[in-house]
Coordinates of C-alpha atoms and ligand atoms in Angstrom, one line a residue:
X1 CA 4.0 22.5 14.8
X2 CA 7.0 23.9 13.2
X3 CA 6.6 27.6 11.9
X4 CA 4.8 27.6 8.3
X5 CA 5.0 24.0 8.1
X6 CA 2.3 22.6 5.6
X7 CA 0.0 20.3 7.4
X8 CA -3.6 18.6 7.0
X9 CA -6.6 21.0 7.7
X10 CA -9.4 18.9 8.9
X11 CA -9.9 15.4 10.5
X12 CA -11.6 13.9 7.5
X13 CA -8.6 15.3 5.3
X14 CA -6.4 13.3 7.8
X15 CA -8.4 10.2 7.2
X16 CA -8.9 10.5 3.6
X17 CA -5.3 11.1 2.9
X18 CA -4.0 8.1 5.2
X19 CA -6.6 5.8 3.9
X20 CA -5.7 7.0 0.4
X21 CA -2.1 5.9 1.1
X22 CA -3.3 2.6 2.5
X23 CA -5.9 1.5 0.0
X24 CA -4.1 1.1 -3.2
X25 CA -3.1 -1.6 -5.7
X26 CA -2.4 -3.6 -2.8
X27 CA -6.0 -4.0 -2.0
X28 CA -7.5 -4.2 -5.4
X29 CA -5.0 -5.9 -7.5
X30 CA -2.6 -7.7 -5.0
X31 CA -4.9 -8.9 -2.2
X32 CA -7.4 -10.7 -4.4
X33 CA -4.6 -12.6 -6.3
X34 CA -2.3 -13.5 -3.2
X35 CA -5.5 -14.7 -1.5
X36 CA -6.4 -16.8 -4.6
X37 CA -3.0 -18.2 -4.8
X38 CA -3.1 -19.0 -0.9
X39 CA -6.4 -20.9 -1.0
X40 CA -8.8 -18.3 0.1
X41 CA -10.8 -17.9 3.4
X42 CA -8.1 -19.2 5.8
X43 CA -5.6 -16.9 4.3
X44 CA -8.0 -13.9 4.8
X45 CA -8.5 -14.8 8.7
X46 CA -4.8 -14.9 9.3
X47 CA -4.5 -11.5 7.4
X48 CA -7.1 -10.1 9.5
X49 CA -5.4 -11.2 12.7
X50 CA -2.1 -9.5 11.5
X51 CA -4.2 -6.5 10.9
X52 CA -5.6 -6.1 14.4
X53 CA -2.6 -7.7 16.3
X54 CA 0.1 -5.8 14.5
X55 CA -1.0 -3.5 12.0
X56 CA -3.1 -1.2 13.9
X57 CA -0.7 -0.7 16.6
X58 CA 2.2 -0.3 14.1
X59 CA 0.3 2.4 12.4
X60 CA -0.5 4.0 15.8
X61 CA 3.3 4.1 16.6
X62 CA 4.4 5.4 13.1
X63 CA 1.7 8.3 13.2
X64 CA 2.9 9.2 16.9
X65 CA 6.6 9.1 15.9
X66 CA 6.0 11.2 13.0
X67 CA 3.6 13.8 14.9
X68 CA 6.1 14.2 17.7
X69 CA 8.9 14.7 15.1
X70 CA 7.3 17.2 13.0
X71 CA 9.6 16.3 10.3
X72 CA 10.5 13.8 7.5
X73 CA 11.1 10.2 8.7
X74 CA 15.0 11.0 8.7
X75 CA 14.8 14.2 10.7
X76 CA 12.4 12.8 12.8
X77 CA 14.5 10.1 14.2
X78 CA 17.3 12.5 14.3
X79 CA 15.1 14.6 16.3
X80 CA 13.7 12.2 18.6
X81 CA 17.0 10.5 19.4
X82 CA 19.8 12.7 18.7
X83 CA 23.3 11.3 18.4
X84 CA 22.3 7.9 17.9
X85 CA 22.0 5.7 14.7
X86 CA 18.3 5.7 14.9
X87 CA 18.1 8.0 12.0
X88 CA 19.1 5.0 9.7
X89 CA 15.3 3.6 10.2
X90 CA 14.2 6.9 8.6
X91 CA 16.8 6.3 5.8
X92 CA 15.5 2.9 5.3
X93 CA 12.1 4.5 5.0
X94 CA 13.1 7.0 2.5
X95 CA 14.8 4.3 0.3
X96 CA 12.0 1.9 0.7
X97 CA 9.5 4.4 -0.3
X98 CA 11.7 5.2 -3.4
X99 CA 11.9 1.5 -4.4
X100 CA 8.2 0.7 -4.0
X101 CA 7.4 3.8 -6.0
X102 CA 9.4 2.7 -9.0
X103 CA 7.8 -0.7 -9.4
X104 CA 4.3 0.6 -8.1
X105 CA 4.2 3.2 -11.0
X106 CA 5.1 0.5 -13.5
X107 CA 2.0 -1.5 -12.6
X108 CA 0.0 1.7 -12.2
X109 CA 1.1 2.6 -15.7
X110 CA -0.6 -0.9 -16.6
X111 CA -3.9 0.5 -14.9
X112 CA -3.7 3.5 -17.2
X113 CA -3.4 1.5 -20.4
X114 CA -6.5 -0.9 -19.2
X115 CA -8.4 2.1 -18.4
X116 CA -7.9 3.3 -21.9
X117 CA -8.5 -0.2 -23.5
X118 CA -11.8 -0.3 -21.3
X119 CA -13.0 3.1 -22.6
X120 CA -12.3 2.0 -26.2
X121 CA -14.1 -1.2 -25.6
X122 CA -11.0 -3.2 -26.7
X123 CA -11.8 -6.4 -24.5
X124 CA -15.0 -6.9 -26.6
X125 CA -15.1 -10.1 -28.5
X126 CA -11.7 -11.7 -27.5
X127 CA -11.0 -15.2 -26.1
X128 CA -9.3 -15.7 -22.9
X129 CA -6.3 -16.6 -24.8
X130 CA -6.4 -13.6 -26.7
X131 CA -6.8 -11.4 -23.6
X132 CA -3.8 -13.0 -22.0
X133 CA -1.9 -12.4 -25.3
X134 CA -3.0 -8.9 -25.2
X135 CA -1.7 -8.4 -21.6
X136 CA 1.6 -10.1 -22.4
X137 CA 2.0 -8.2 -25.6
X138 CA 1.6 -5.0 -23.9
X139 CA 3.6 -5.6 -21.0
X140 CA 6.6 -6.8 -23.0
X141 CA 6.6 -3.7 -25.1
X142 CA 9.0 -1.0 -24.6
X143 CA 7.5 2.5 -25.3
X144 CA 3.8 2.0 -24.4
X145 CA 4.3 0.9 -20.8
X146 CA 7.3 3.0 -20.3
X147 CA 5.3 6.0 -21.2
X148 CA 2.4 5.2 -18.9
X149 CA 4.7 4.7 -16.2
X150 CA 5.9 8.2 -16.7
X151 CA 2.5 9.7 -17.1
X152 CA 1.3 8.0 -14.0
X153 CA 4.3 9.4 -12.2
X154 CA 3.5 13.1 -13.5
X155 CA -0.1 12.8 -12.3
X156 CA 1.4 11.9 -8.8
X157 CA 4.0 14.6 -9.1
X158 CA 1.4 17.5 -10.2
X159 CA -0.8 16.5 -7.0
X160 CA 2.4 16.5 -4.7
X161 CA 3.9 19.8 -6.0
X162 CA 0.8 21.4 -4.9
X163 CA 1.5 20.6 -1.1
X164 CA 0.1 18.8 1.7
X165 CA -3.2 20.9 2.3
X166 CA -3.7 22.2 -1.4
X167 CA -2.5 18.9 -2.9
X168 CA -2.7 15.8 -1.2
X169 CA -5.4 16.6 1.1
X170 CA -7.8 18.1 -1.4
X171 CA -7.4 15.4 -4.0
X172 CA -7.9 12.8 -1.4
X173 CA -11.2 14.0 -0.1
X174 CA -12.5 14.0 -3.7
X175 CA -11.1 10.6 -4.9
X176 CA -11.4 8.5 -1.8
X177 CA -15.3 9.0 -1.5
X178 CA -15.4 8.4 -5.3
X179 CA -13.5 5.0 -4.8
X180 CA -15.9 3.8 -2.0
X181 CA -18.9 4.6 -4.3
X182 CA -17.5 2.7 -7.4
X183 CA -16.4 -0.6 -5.5
X184 CA -19.8 -0.7 -4.0
X185 CA -21.5 -0.6 -7.4
X186 CA -19.1 -3.3 -8.8
X187 CA -19.9 -5.4 -5.6
X188 CA -23.5 -5.2 -6.1
X189 CA -23.1 -6.2 -9.8
X190 CA -21.0 -9.2 -8.8
X191 CA -23.0 -10.8 -6.2
X192 CA -26.3 -10.4 -8.2
X193 CA -24.7 -12.9 -11.0
X194 CA -25.9 -16.4 -11.1
X195 CA -23.5 -18.6 -9.4
X196 CA -22.0 -15.7 -7.0
X197 CA -22.3 -17.9 -4.0
X198 CA -19.1 -20.0 -4.9
X199 CA -17.0 -17.0 -5.0
X200 CA -18.1 -15.9 -1.6
X201 CA -17.7 -19.4 -0.1
X202 CA -14.1 -19.1 -1.7
X203 CA -13.3 -15.9 0.0
X204 CA -15.2 -16.4 3.4
X205 CA -14.9 -20.2 4.2
X206 CA -11.7 -21.1 5.6
X207 CA -9.8 -24.0 4.5
X208 CA -6.9 -24.4 6.9
X209 CA -5.4 -27.4 4.8
X210 CA -4.3 -24.9 2.3
X211 CA -2.5 -22.6 4.7
X212 CA 1.3 -23.3 5.1
X213 CA 3.9 -21.0 6.6
X214 CA 4.5 -19.3 3.3
X215 CA 0.9 -18.3 3.6
X216 CA 1.3 -16.8 6.9
X217 CA 4.4 -14.9 5.9
X218 CA 2.7 -13.7 2.8
X219 CA -0.2 -12.3 4.9
X220 CA 2.1 -10.7 7.3
X221 CA 4.1 -8.7 4.3
X222 CA 0.6 -8.1 2.7
X223 CA -0.9 -6.4 5.8
X224 CA 2.2 -4.2 6.2
X225 CA 2.3 -3.4 2.3
X226 CA -1.5 -2.8 2.2
X227 CA -1.4 -0.5 5.6
X228 CA 1.6 1.4 4.0
X229 CA 3.7 0.6 7.0
X230 CA 7.6 0.2 7.5
X231 CA 8.5 2.7 5.0
X232 CA 7.9 6.1 6.4
X233 CA 4.6 7.2 4.8
X234 CA 2.7 6.9 8.0
X235 CA 5.6 8.7 9.8
X236 CA 5.5 11.4 7.2
X237 CA 1.8 11.9 7.3
X238 CA 1.8 11.6 10.9
X239 CA 4.0 14.7 10.9
X240 CA 1.1 16.7 9.2
X241 CA -1.5 15.8 11.6
X242 CA -2.6 18.4 14.0
X243 CA -1.9 17.9 17.7
X244 CA -5.4 17.8 18.6
X245 CA -6.4 15.0 16.4
X246 CA -6.8 11.5 18.5
X247 CA -4.2 9.3 16.9
X248 CA -5.9 6.1 18.1
X249 CA -9.1 6.7 16.3
X250 CA -7.1 7.7 13.0
X251 CA -5.2 4.6 13.0
X252 CA -8.0 2.5 13.7
X253 CA -10.3 4.3 11.2
X254 CA -7.7 4.1 8.5
X255 CA -7.1 0.3 9.4
X256 CA -10.6 -0.5 9.0
X257 CA -11.2 1.3 5.8
X258 CA -8.1 -0.5 4.2
X259 CA -9.4 -4.0 5.3
X260 CA -13.0 -3.2 4.3
X261 CA -11.8 -2.1 0.8
X262 CA -9.7 -5.1 0.3
X263 CA -12.9 -7.4 1.2
X264 CA -15.1 -5.3 -1.0
X265 CA -12.4 -5.9 -3.6
X266 CA -12.4 -9.6 -3.1
X267 CA -16.3 -9.5 -3.4
X268 CA -16.4 -7.5 -6.6
X269 CA -13.8 -10.1 -8.2
X270 CA -14.3 -13.7 -7.1
X271 CA -18.2 -14.1 -7.5
X272 CA -17.8 -13.0 -11.1
X273 CA -14.6 -15.0 -11.4
X274 CA -16.5 -18.2 -10.3
X275 CA -19.7 -17.2 -12.0
X276 CA -18.0 -17.6 -15.3
X277 CA -16.2 -20.7 -14.3
X278 CA -12.6 -19.1 -14.2
X279 CA -9.8 -20.2 -12.0
X280 CA -9.0 -17.9 -9.0
X281 CA -5.5 -18.3 -8.8
X282 CA -4.1 -16.8 -11.8
X283 CA -1.5 -14.7 -10.0
X284 CA -0.8 -11.1 -10.9
X285 CA -2.8 -11.2 -14.1
X286 CA -5.8 -11.8 -12.2
X287 CA -7.2 -8.3 -12.7
X288 CA -5.6 -7.5 -16.2
X289 CA -6.7 -11.2 -17.9
X290 CA -9.1 -12.5 -15.9
X291 CA -11.3 -9.8 -15.1
X292 CA -11.4 -8.4 -18.6
X293 CA -12.6 -11.9 -19.8
X294 CA -15.1 -11.6 -16.9
X295 CA -16.3 -8.2 -18.1
X296 CA -16.9 -8.9 -21.8
X297 CA -19.3 -11.8 -20.7
X298 CA -21.1 -9.9 -18.0
X299 CA -24.3 -8.1 -18.9
X300 CA -23.4 -4.3 -18.8
X301 CA -19.7 -5.2 -18.9
X302 CA -18.7 -2.3 -20.7
X303 CA -19.6 0.1 -17.9
X304 CA -18.3 -2.1 -15.3
X305 CA -15.0 -2.4 -16.9
X306 CA -14.6 1.3 -17.1
X307 CA -15.5 1.8 -13.5
X308 CA -13.3 -0.9 -12.3
X309 CA -10.0 0.5 -14.2
X310 CA -10.9 4.0 -13.0
X311 CA -11.2 2.4 -9.6
X312 CA -7.7 0.9 -10.0
X313 CA -6.3 4.2 -11.3
X314 CA -7.5 6.2 -8.2
X315 CA -6.5 3.8 -5.7
X316 CA -2.7 3.7 -7.3
X317 CA -2.6 7.4 -7.4
X318 CA -3.7 8.1 -3.9
X319 CA -1.0 5.5 -2.7
X320 CA 1.9 6.7 -5.1
X321 CA 1.2 10.4 -3.8
X322 CA 2.0 9.2 0.0
X323 CA 5.1 7.5 -1.4
X324 CA 6.4 10.5 -3.4
X325 CA 5.7 12.9 -0.5
X326 CA 8.1 10.6 1.6
X327 CA 10.8 11.3 -0.6
X328 CA 9.8 14.9 -1.4
X329 CA 9.6 15.8 2.4
X330 CA 13.2 14.6 2.9
X331 CA 14.4 16.6 -0.1
X332 CA 12.8 19.5 0.9
X333 CA 13.7 19.5 4.8
X334 CA 17.1 17.9 4.5
X335 CA 18.5 19.0 1.4
X336 CA 16.6 22.5 1.4
X337 CA 15.3 22.3 -2.3
X338 CA 11.9 23.9 -2.9
X339 CA 8.7 21.7 -3.2
X340 CA 9.0 22.3 -7.1
X341 CA 12.7 21.3 -7.4
X342 CA 12.2 18.3 -4.9
X343 CA 9.3 16.9 -7.1
X344 CA 11.3 17.2 -10.4
X345 CA 14.1 15.6 -8.8
X346 CA 12.2 12.8 -7.2
X347 CA 10.3 12.3 -10.4
X348 CA 13.4 12.2 -12.4
X349 CA 14.8 9.5 -10.0
X350 CA 11.8 7.3 -9.8
X351 CA 11.1 7.8 -13.6
X352 CA 14.3 5.9 -14.5
X353 CA 13.8 3.1 -12.0
X354 CA 10.1 3.1 -12.8
X355 CA 11.0 2.6 -16.5
X356 CA 13.4 -0.2 -15.8
X357 CA 10.9 -2.0 -13.8
X358 CA 8.4 -1.7 -16.5
X359 CA 11.0 -2.9 -18.9
X360 CA 11.6 -6.0 -16.7
X361 CA 8.4 -7.7 -18.3
X362 CA 10.0 -7.0 -22.0
X363 CA 13.3 -6.4 -23.1
X364 CA 14.9 -6.8 -19.8
X365 CA 13.0 -10.1 -18.9
X366 CA 16.1 -12.0 -18.7
X367 CA 18.4 -9.3 -16.8
X368 CA 18.9 -10.9 -13.6
X369 CA 20.3 -9.5 -10.5
X370 CA 20.6 -11.8 -7.4
X371 CA 18.4 -14.1 -9.4
X372 CA 15.6 -11.5 -9.6
X373 CA 14.4 -9.3 -12.5
X374 CA 14.7 -5.5 -11.4
X375 CA 11.0 -5.6 -10.8
X376 CA 11.0 -8.5 -8.5
X377 CA 14.2 -7.4 -6.8
X378 CA 12.5 -4.1 -5.9
X379 CA 9.2 -5.7 -4.9
X380 CA 11.1 -8.6 -2.9
X381 CA 13.6 -6.3 -1.3
X382 CA 11.0 -3.6 -0.2
X383 CA 8.1 -5.9 0.8
X384 CA 9.9 -8.7 2.4
X385 CA 13.0 -7.2 3.6
X386 CA 12.9 -3.4 4.2
X387 CA 9.2 -3.4 5.4
X388 CA 9.7 -6.0 8.2
X389 CA 12.9 -5.0 9.2
X390 CA 12.0 -1.3 9.5
X391 CA 8.5 -2.2 11.1
X392 CA 10.8 -4.2 13.8
X393 CA 13.1 -1.1 14.2
X394 CA 10.3 1.0 14.6
X395 CA 8.3 -1.1 17.2
X396 CA 11.6 -1.3 19.0
X397 CA 12.2 2.3 19.0
X398 CA 8.6 3.1 20.6
X399 CA 8.8 0.0 22.8
X400 CA 12.2 0.4 24.3
X401 CA 14.1 3.4 23.2
X402 CA 11.4 6.3 23.2
X403 CA 10.4 7.4 26.7
X404 CA 7.0 5.9 27.9
X405 CA 5.9 9.1 28.8
X406 CA 6.4 10.6 25.5
X407 CA 4.5 7.6 23.8
X408 CA 1.5 8.2 26.3
X409 CA 1.5 12.0 25.6
X410 CA 1.6 11.6 22.0
X411 CA -1.3 9.1 22.0
X412 CA -3.3 9.9 25.1
X413 CA -2.7 13.7 25.2
X414 CA -0.3 15.3 27.6
X415 CA -0.6 14.3 31.3
X416 CA -3.4 11.9 30.7
X417 CA -3.1 8.9 32.7
X418 CA -2.5 5.4 31.2
X419 CA -5.7 3.4 30.4
X420 CA -6.0 -0.1 29.6
X421 CA -5.9 -0.1 26.1
X422 CA -2.8 2.0 26.3
X423 CA -1.3 -0.8 28.3
X424 CA -2.1 -3.4 26.0
X425 CA -0.6 -1.4 23.0
X426 CA 2.5 -0.8 24.8
X427 CA 2.5 -4.6 25.8
X428 CA 2.0 -5.6 22.0
X429 CA 4.6 -3.0 20.9
X430 CA 7.4 -4.1 23.4
X431 CA 7.0 -7.9 23.1
X432 CA 4.5 -9.4 20.6
X433 CA 5.2 -7.2 17.5
X434 CA 9.2 -7.8 17.8
X435 CA 8.7 -11.4 18.5
X436 CA 6.2 -12.0 15.7
X437 CA 7.9 -9.9 13.0
X438 CA 11.2 -11.6 13.7
X439 CA 9.8 -15.1 13.7
X440 CA 8.0 -14.2 10.3
X441 CA 10.9 -12.5 8.9
X442 CA 13.4 -15.4 9.8
X443 CA 11.2 -17.6 8.3
X444 CA 10.9 -15.5 5.1
X445 CA 14.5 -15.3 4.4
X446 CA 15.0 -19.2 5.3
X447 CA 17.0 -18.8 8.5
X448 CA 14.4 -20.7 10.5
X449 CA 11.7 -23.2 9.4
X450 CA 8.7 -22.9 11.0
Ligands
LIG1 N1 -0.8 0.6 0.7 C1 -0.6 0.8 -0.6 C2 -1.5 -0.1 -1.3 O1 -1.9 -1.1 -0.7 C3 0.7 0.7 -1.3 C4 1.6 1.5 -0.4 C5 2.9 0.9 0.4 C6 1.4 2.8 -0.5 C7 3.5 1.6 1.1 C8 2.6 3.8 0.5 C9 3.4 3.1 1.3 O2 -1.3 -0.4 -2.5

């Protein structure tokens, strides 16, 4: 460990913080609606396959690189591969974190407004078209969504400024167990509704006729996004992990927790949606329009709606913390700013872009760059381009550039002989992962038709 460098203090802290990063709007807002749009169960199977085959190995790789480098993503690549261009992967990571945090905080701002609405019982008595109007009115506004975006970023900044152990780890250890308890309560409510079976069937019964190559690509993008891969977060968090920690078990536990929460979110949502005869494929509005409609028809709906939006806020917060930390660690270590200054600069930068993303549903709706609104441009370039490309470069680095001995000593411990699991891991990293990511990426950008 570098002299005086902040870091995680316990095993539970490592897992809570990394799971906090992974578990976010991606699990509770995005996963259910992407699954809904792609036909349900079959999408889920493909998603799980990606998590096992690519997600876990890539998370392990990122954590190892970070822990070996003991620096922010840029500094880490500089240190591990001096006098080469590999540091560009770190630059991409910092840039991706910045872009994602911008649109992420816009959606997170919506969750704050909806928590407020839930607490003040504002969904009560509204018809489904009124609820949908409420969402459109709110998101197309100027001041309210922008202010919520900034409030959310400020909350994120307050945690990050306190440091890794005293901020990030401390809050993750409180918030993550809370999130788990809330989602279990919501699940119990959903599966005890009359007519819940249909929703469970939608989620768990694969219908492969609904699966096309677009869905496969979305499953890969979603699995990377959900595990916070390809953008330096796991490299950054890895750099705070103690040398004694076994990275294999950290990466596996975090990936399992992340997948479990996505499933539990599906179980909280689909049975309720089907039980009230609503369609599951309503896209991004699923949790903001469909669910309030469900809550106001459900016995005890008030309490469950408050719990649900509180859950979304917690999930979003622990993830945005990890995104901001990537940028802040870069500013403190490379530009030598103090943590407080770095946080303020990052807050100001992301604040501007966050507000622009938030305005993309309103006054800037018709402002297009390369055919996208600002929000969609940030989402598309980060999720479909930067993530897969950085993910690819990271596996290539670990598989082909980094010395196999160094990888082994980071993952297995110094001087320990390679075991079968490690050999399998190296095989995936060297051959399968680069091949699979390239294929899916080329298909995504239309250079190859699967
Ligand atoms: N994994 C987070 C989620 O599922 C999003 C995220 C992506 C966070 C990348 C950090 C880095 O919502």
